[in-house]
PDB file of C-alpha atoms in Angstrom:
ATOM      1  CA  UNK A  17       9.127   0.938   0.568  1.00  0.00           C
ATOM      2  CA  UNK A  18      11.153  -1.132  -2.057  1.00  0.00           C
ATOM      3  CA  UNK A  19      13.122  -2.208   0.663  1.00  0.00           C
ATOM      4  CA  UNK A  20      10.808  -3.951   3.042  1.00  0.00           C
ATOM      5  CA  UNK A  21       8.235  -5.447   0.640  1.00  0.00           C
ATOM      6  CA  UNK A  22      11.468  -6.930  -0.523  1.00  0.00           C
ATOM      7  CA  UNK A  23      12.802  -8.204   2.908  1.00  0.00           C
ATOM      8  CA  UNK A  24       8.590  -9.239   3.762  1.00  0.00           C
ATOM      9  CA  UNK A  25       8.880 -11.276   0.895  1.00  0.00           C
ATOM     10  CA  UNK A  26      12.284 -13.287   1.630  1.00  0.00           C
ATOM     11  CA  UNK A  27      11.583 -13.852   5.532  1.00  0.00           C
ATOM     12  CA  UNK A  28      10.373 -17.474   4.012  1.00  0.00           C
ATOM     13  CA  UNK A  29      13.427 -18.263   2.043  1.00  0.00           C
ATOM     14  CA  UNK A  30      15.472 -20.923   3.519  1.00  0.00           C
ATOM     15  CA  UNK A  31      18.773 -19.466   2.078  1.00  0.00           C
ATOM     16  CA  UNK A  32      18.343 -15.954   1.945  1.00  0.00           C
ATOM     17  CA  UNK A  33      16.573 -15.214   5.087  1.00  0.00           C
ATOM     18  CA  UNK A  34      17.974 -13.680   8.057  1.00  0.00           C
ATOM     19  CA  UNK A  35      15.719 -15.722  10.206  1.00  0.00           C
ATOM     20  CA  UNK A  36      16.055 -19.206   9.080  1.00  0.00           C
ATOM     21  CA  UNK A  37      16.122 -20.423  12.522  1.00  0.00           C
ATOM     22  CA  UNK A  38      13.555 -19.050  13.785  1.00  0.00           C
ATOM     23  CA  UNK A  39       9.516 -20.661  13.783  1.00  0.00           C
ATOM     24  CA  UNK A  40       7.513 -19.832  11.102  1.00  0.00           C
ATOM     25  CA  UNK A  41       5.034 -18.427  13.441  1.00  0.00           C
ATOM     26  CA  UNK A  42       7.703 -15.884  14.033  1.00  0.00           C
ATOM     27  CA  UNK A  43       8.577 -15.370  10.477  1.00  0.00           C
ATOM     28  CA  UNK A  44       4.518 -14.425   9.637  1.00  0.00           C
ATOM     29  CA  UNK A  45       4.636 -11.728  12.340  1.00  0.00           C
ATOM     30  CA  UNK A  46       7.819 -10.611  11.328  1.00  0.00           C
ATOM     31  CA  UNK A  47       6.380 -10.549   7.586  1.00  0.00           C
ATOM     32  CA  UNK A  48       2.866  -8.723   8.281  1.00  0.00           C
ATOM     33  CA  UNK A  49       5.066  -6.441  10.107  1.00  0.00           C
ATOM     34  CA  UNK A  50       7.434  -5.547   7.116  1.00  0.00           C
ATOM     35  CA  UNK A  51       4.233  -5.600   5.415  1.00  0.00           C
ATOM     36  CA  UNK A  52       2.376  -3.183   7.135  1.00  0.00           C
ATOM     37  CA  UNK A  53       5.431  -0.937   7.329  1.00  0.00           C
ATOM     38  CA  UNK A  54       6.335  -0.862   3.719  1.00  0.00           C
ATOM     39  CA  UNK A  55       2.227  -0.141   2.817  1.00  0.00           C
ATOM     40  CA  UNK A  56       2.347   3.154   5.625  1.00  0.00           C
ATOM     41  CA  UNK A  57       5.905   4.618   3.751  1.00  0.00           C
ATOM     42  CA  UNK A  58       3.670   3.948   0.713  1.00  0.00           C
ATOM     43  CA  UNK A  59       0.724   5.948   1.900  1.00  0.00           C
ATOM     44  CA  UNK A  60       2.718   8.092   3.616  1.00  0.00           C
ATOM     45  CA  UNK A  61       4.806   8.727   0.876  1.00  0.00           C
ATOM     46  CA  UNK A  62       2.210   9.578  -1.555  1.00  0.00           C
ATOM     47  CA  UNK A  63       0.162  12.088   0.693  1.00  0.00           C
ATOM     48  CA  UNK A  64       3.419  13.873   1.225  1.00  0.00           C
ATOM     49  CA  UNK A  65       3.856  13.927  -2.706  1.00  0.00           C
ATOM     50  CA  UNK A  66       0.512  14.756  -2.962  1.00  0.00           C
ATOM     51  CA  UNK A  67       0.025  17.551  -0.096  1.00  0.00           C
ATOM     52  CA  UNK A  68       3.011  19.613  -2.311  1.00  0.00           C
ATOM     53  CA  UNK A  69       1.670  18.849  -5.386  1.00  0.00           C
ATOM     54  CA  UNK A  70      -1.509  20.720  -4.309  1.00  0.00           C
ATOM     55  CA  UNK A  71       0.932  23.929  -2.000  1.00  0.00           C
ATOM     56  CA  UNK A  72       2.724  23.965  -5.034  1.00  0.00           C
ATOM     57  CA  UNK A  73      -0.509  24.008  -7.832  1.00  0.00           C
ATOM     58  CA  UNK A  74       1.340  21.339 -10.188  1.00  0.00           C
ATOM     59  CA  UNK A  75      -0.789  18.451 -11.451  1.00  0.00           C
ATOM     60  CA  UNK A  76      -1.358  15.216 -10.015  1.00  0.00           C
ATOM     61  CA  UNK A  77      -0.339  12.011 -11.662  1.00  0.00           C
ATOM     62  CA  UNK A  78       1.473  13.830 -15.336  1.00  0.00           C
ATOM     63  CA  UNK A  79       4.864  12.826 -15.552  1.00  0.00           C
ATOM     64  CA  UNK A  80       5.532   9.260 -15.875  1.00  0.00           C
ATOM     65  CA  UNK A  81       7.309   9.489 -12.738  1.00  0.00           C
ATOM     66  CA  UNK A  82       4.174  10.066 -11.015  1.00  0.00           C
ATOM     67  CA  UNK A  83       2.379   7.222 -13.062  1.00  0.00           C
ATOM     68  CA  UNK A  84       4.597   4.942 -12.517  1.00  0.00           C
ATOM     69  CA  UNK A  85       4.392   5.695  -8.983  1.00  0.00           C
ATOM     70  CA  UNK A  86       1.116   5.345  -8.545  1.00  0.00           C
ATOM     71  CA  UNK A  87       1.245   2.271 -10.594  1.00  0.00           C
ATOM     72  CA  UNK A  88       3.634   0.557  -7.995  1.00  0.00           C
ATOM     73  CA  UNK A  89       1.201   1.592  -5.242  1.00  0.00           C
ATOM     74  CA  UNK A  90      -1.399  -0.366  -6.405  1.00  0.00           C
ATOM     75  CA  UNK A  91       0.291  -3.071  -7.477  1.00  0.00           C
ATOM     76  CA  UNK A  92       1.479  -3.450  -4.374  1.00  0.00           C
ATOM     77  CA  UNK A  93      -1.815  -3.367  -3.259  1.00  0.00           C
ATOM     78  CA  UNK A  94      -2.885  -6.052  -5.207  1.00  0.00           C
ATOM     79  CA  UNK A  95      -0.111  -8.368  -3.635  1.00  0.00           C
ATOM     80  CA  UNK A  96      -1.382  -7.060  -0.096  1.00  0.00           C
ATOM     81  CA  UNK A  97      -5.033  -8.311  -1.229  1.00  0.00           C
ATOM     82  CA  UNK A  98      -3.933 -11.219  -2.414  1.00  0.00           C
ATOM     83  CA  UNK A  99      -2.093 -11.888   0.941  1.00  0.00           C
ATOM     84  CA  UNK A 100      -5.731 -11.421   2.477  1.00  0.00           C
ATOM     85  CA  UNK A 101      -6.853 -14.861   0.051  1.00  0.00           C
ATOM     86  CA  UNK A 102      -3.794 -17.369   1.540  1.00  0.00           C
ATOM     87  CA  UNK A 103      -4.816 -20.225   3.329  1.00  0.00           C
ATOM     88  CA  UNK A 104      -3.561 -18.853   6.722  1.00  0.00           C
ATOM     89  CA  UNK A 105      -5.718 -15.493   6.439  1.00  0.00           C
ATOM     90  CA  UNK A 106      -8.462 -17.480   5.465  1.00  0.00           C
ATOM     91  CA  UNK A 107      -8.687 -19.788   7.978  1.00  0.00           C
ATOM     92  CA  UNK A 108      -7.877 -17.001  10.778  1.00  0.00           C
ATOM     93  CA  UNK A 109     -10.574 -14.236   9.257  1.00  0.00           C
ATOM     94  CA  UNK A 110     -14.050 -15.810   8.218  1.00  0.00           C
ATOM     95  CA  UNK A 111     -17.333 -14.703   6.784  1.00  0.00           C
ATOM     96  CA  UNK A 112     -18.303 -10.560   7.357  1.00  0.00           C
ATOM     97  CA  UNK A 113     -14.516 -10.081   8.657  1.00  0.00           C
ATOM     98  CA  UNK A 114     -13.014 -11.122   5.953  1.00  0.00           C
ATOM     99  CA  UNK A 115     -14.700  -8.809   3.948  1.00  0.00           C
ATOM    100  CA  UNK A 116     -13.852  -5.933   5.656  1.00  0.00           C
ATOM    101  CA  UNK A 117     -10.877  -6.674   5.634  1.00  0.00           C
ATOM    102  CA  UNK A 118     -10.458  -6.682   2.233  1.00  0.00           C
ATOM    103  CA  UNK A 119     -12.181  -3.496   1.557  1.00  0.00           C
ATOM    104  CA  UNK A 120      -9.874  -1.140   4.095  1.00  0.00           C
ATOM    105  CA  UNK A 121      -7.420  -1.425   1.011  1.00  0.00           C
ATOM    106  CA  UNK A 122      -9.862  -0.112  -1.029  1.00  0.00           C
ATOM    107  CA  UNK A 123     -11.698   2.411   0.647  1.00  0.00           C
ATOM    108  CA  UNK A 124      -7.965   3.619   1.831  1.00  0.00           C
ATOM    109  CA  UNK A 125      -7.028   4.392  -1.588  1.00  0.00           C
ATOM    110  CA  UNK A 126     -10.764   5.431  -2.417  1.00  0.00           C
ATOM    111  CA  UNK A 127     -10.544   8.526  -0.084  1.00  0.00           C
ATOM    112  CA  UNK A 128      -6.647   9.354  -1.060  1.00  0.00           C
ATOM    113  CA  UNK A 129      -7.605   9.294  -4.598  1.00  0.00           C
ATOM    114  CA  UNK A 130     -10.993  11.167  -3.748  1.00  0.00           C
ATOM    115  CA  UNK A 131      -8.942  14.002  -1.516  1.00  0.00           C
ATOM    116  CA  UNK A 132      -6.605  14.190  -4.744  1.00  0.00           C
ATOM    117  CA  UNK A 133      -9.137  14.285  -7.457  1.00  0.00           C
ATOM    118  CA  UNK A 134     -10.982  16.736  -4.885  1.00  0.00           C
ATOM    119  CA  UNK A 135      -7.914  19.394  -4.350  1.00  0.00           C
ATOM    120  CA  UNK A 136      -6.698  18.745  -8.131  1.00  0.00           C
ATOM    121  CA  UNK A 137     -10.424  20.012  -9.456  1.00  0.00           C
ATOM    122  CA  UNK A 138     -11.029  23.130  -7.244  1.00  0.00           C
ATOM    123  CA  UNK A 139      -7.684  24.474  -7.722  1.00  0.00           C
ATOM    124  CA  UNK A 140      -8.215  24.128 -12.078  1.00  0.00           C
ATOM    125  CA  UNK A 141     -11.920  24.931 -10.961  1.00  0.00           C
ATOM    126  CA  UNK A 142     -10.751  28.665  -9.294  1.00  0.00           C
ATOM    127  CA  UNK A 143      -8.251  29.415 -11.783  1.00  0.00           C
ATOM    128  CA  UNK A 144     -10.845  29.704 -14.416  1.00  0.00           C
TER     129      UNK A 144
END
């Protein structure tokens, strides 16, 4: 995860990039491509976490390990929404698209924390 929002990120820099010499059209595909990848190991990552939280009956989102984890998700989020308000998204995505765009973010993380807070209650619920 760490690792390609990292590399997304430094595709435009002129003396760190591996792909200096190639056209910034190229660079922005290769970027929402790191993009995209690093935000599925994210979601992917935390529904694996998740799914043996709830095999295991530990609590969700306790430690600060977990916090901070979640934390770093949607942060990361919030750069990926931001991306969504640049000048090239902008002028590519326009009125009603644009706005759904911008809430498949949200309603992603809507239904993983839903699913979570949904598993998380009737477990405590039944052991009652």
């Amino acid at each position: 995860f760490s690792f390609l929002m990292t590399e997304a990120l430094l595709i435009f820099s002129p003396e760190t990039s591996l792909l200096r010499s190639f056209s910034r059209k190229v660079k922005v595909r290769v970027h929402w491509a790191l993009q995209l990848l690093a935000l599925l190991c994210a979601l992917l990552g935390l529904g694996v976490i998740t799914y043996n939280k709830h095999l295991n009956g530990k609590a969700h989102f306790v430690t600060w390990h977990g916090l901070t984890g979640l934390l770093t998700v949607l942060y990361a989020g919030g750069h990926l929404m931001l991306g969504m308000c640049s000048l090239w998204f902008t002028t590519l995505v326009t009125s009603v698209s644009w706005y759904l765009a911008m809430l498949c973010p949200l309603l992603t993380s809507l239904v993983i924390m839903n699913q979570v807070s949904n598993a998380y209650l009737y477990r405590k619920r039944s052991q009652h």
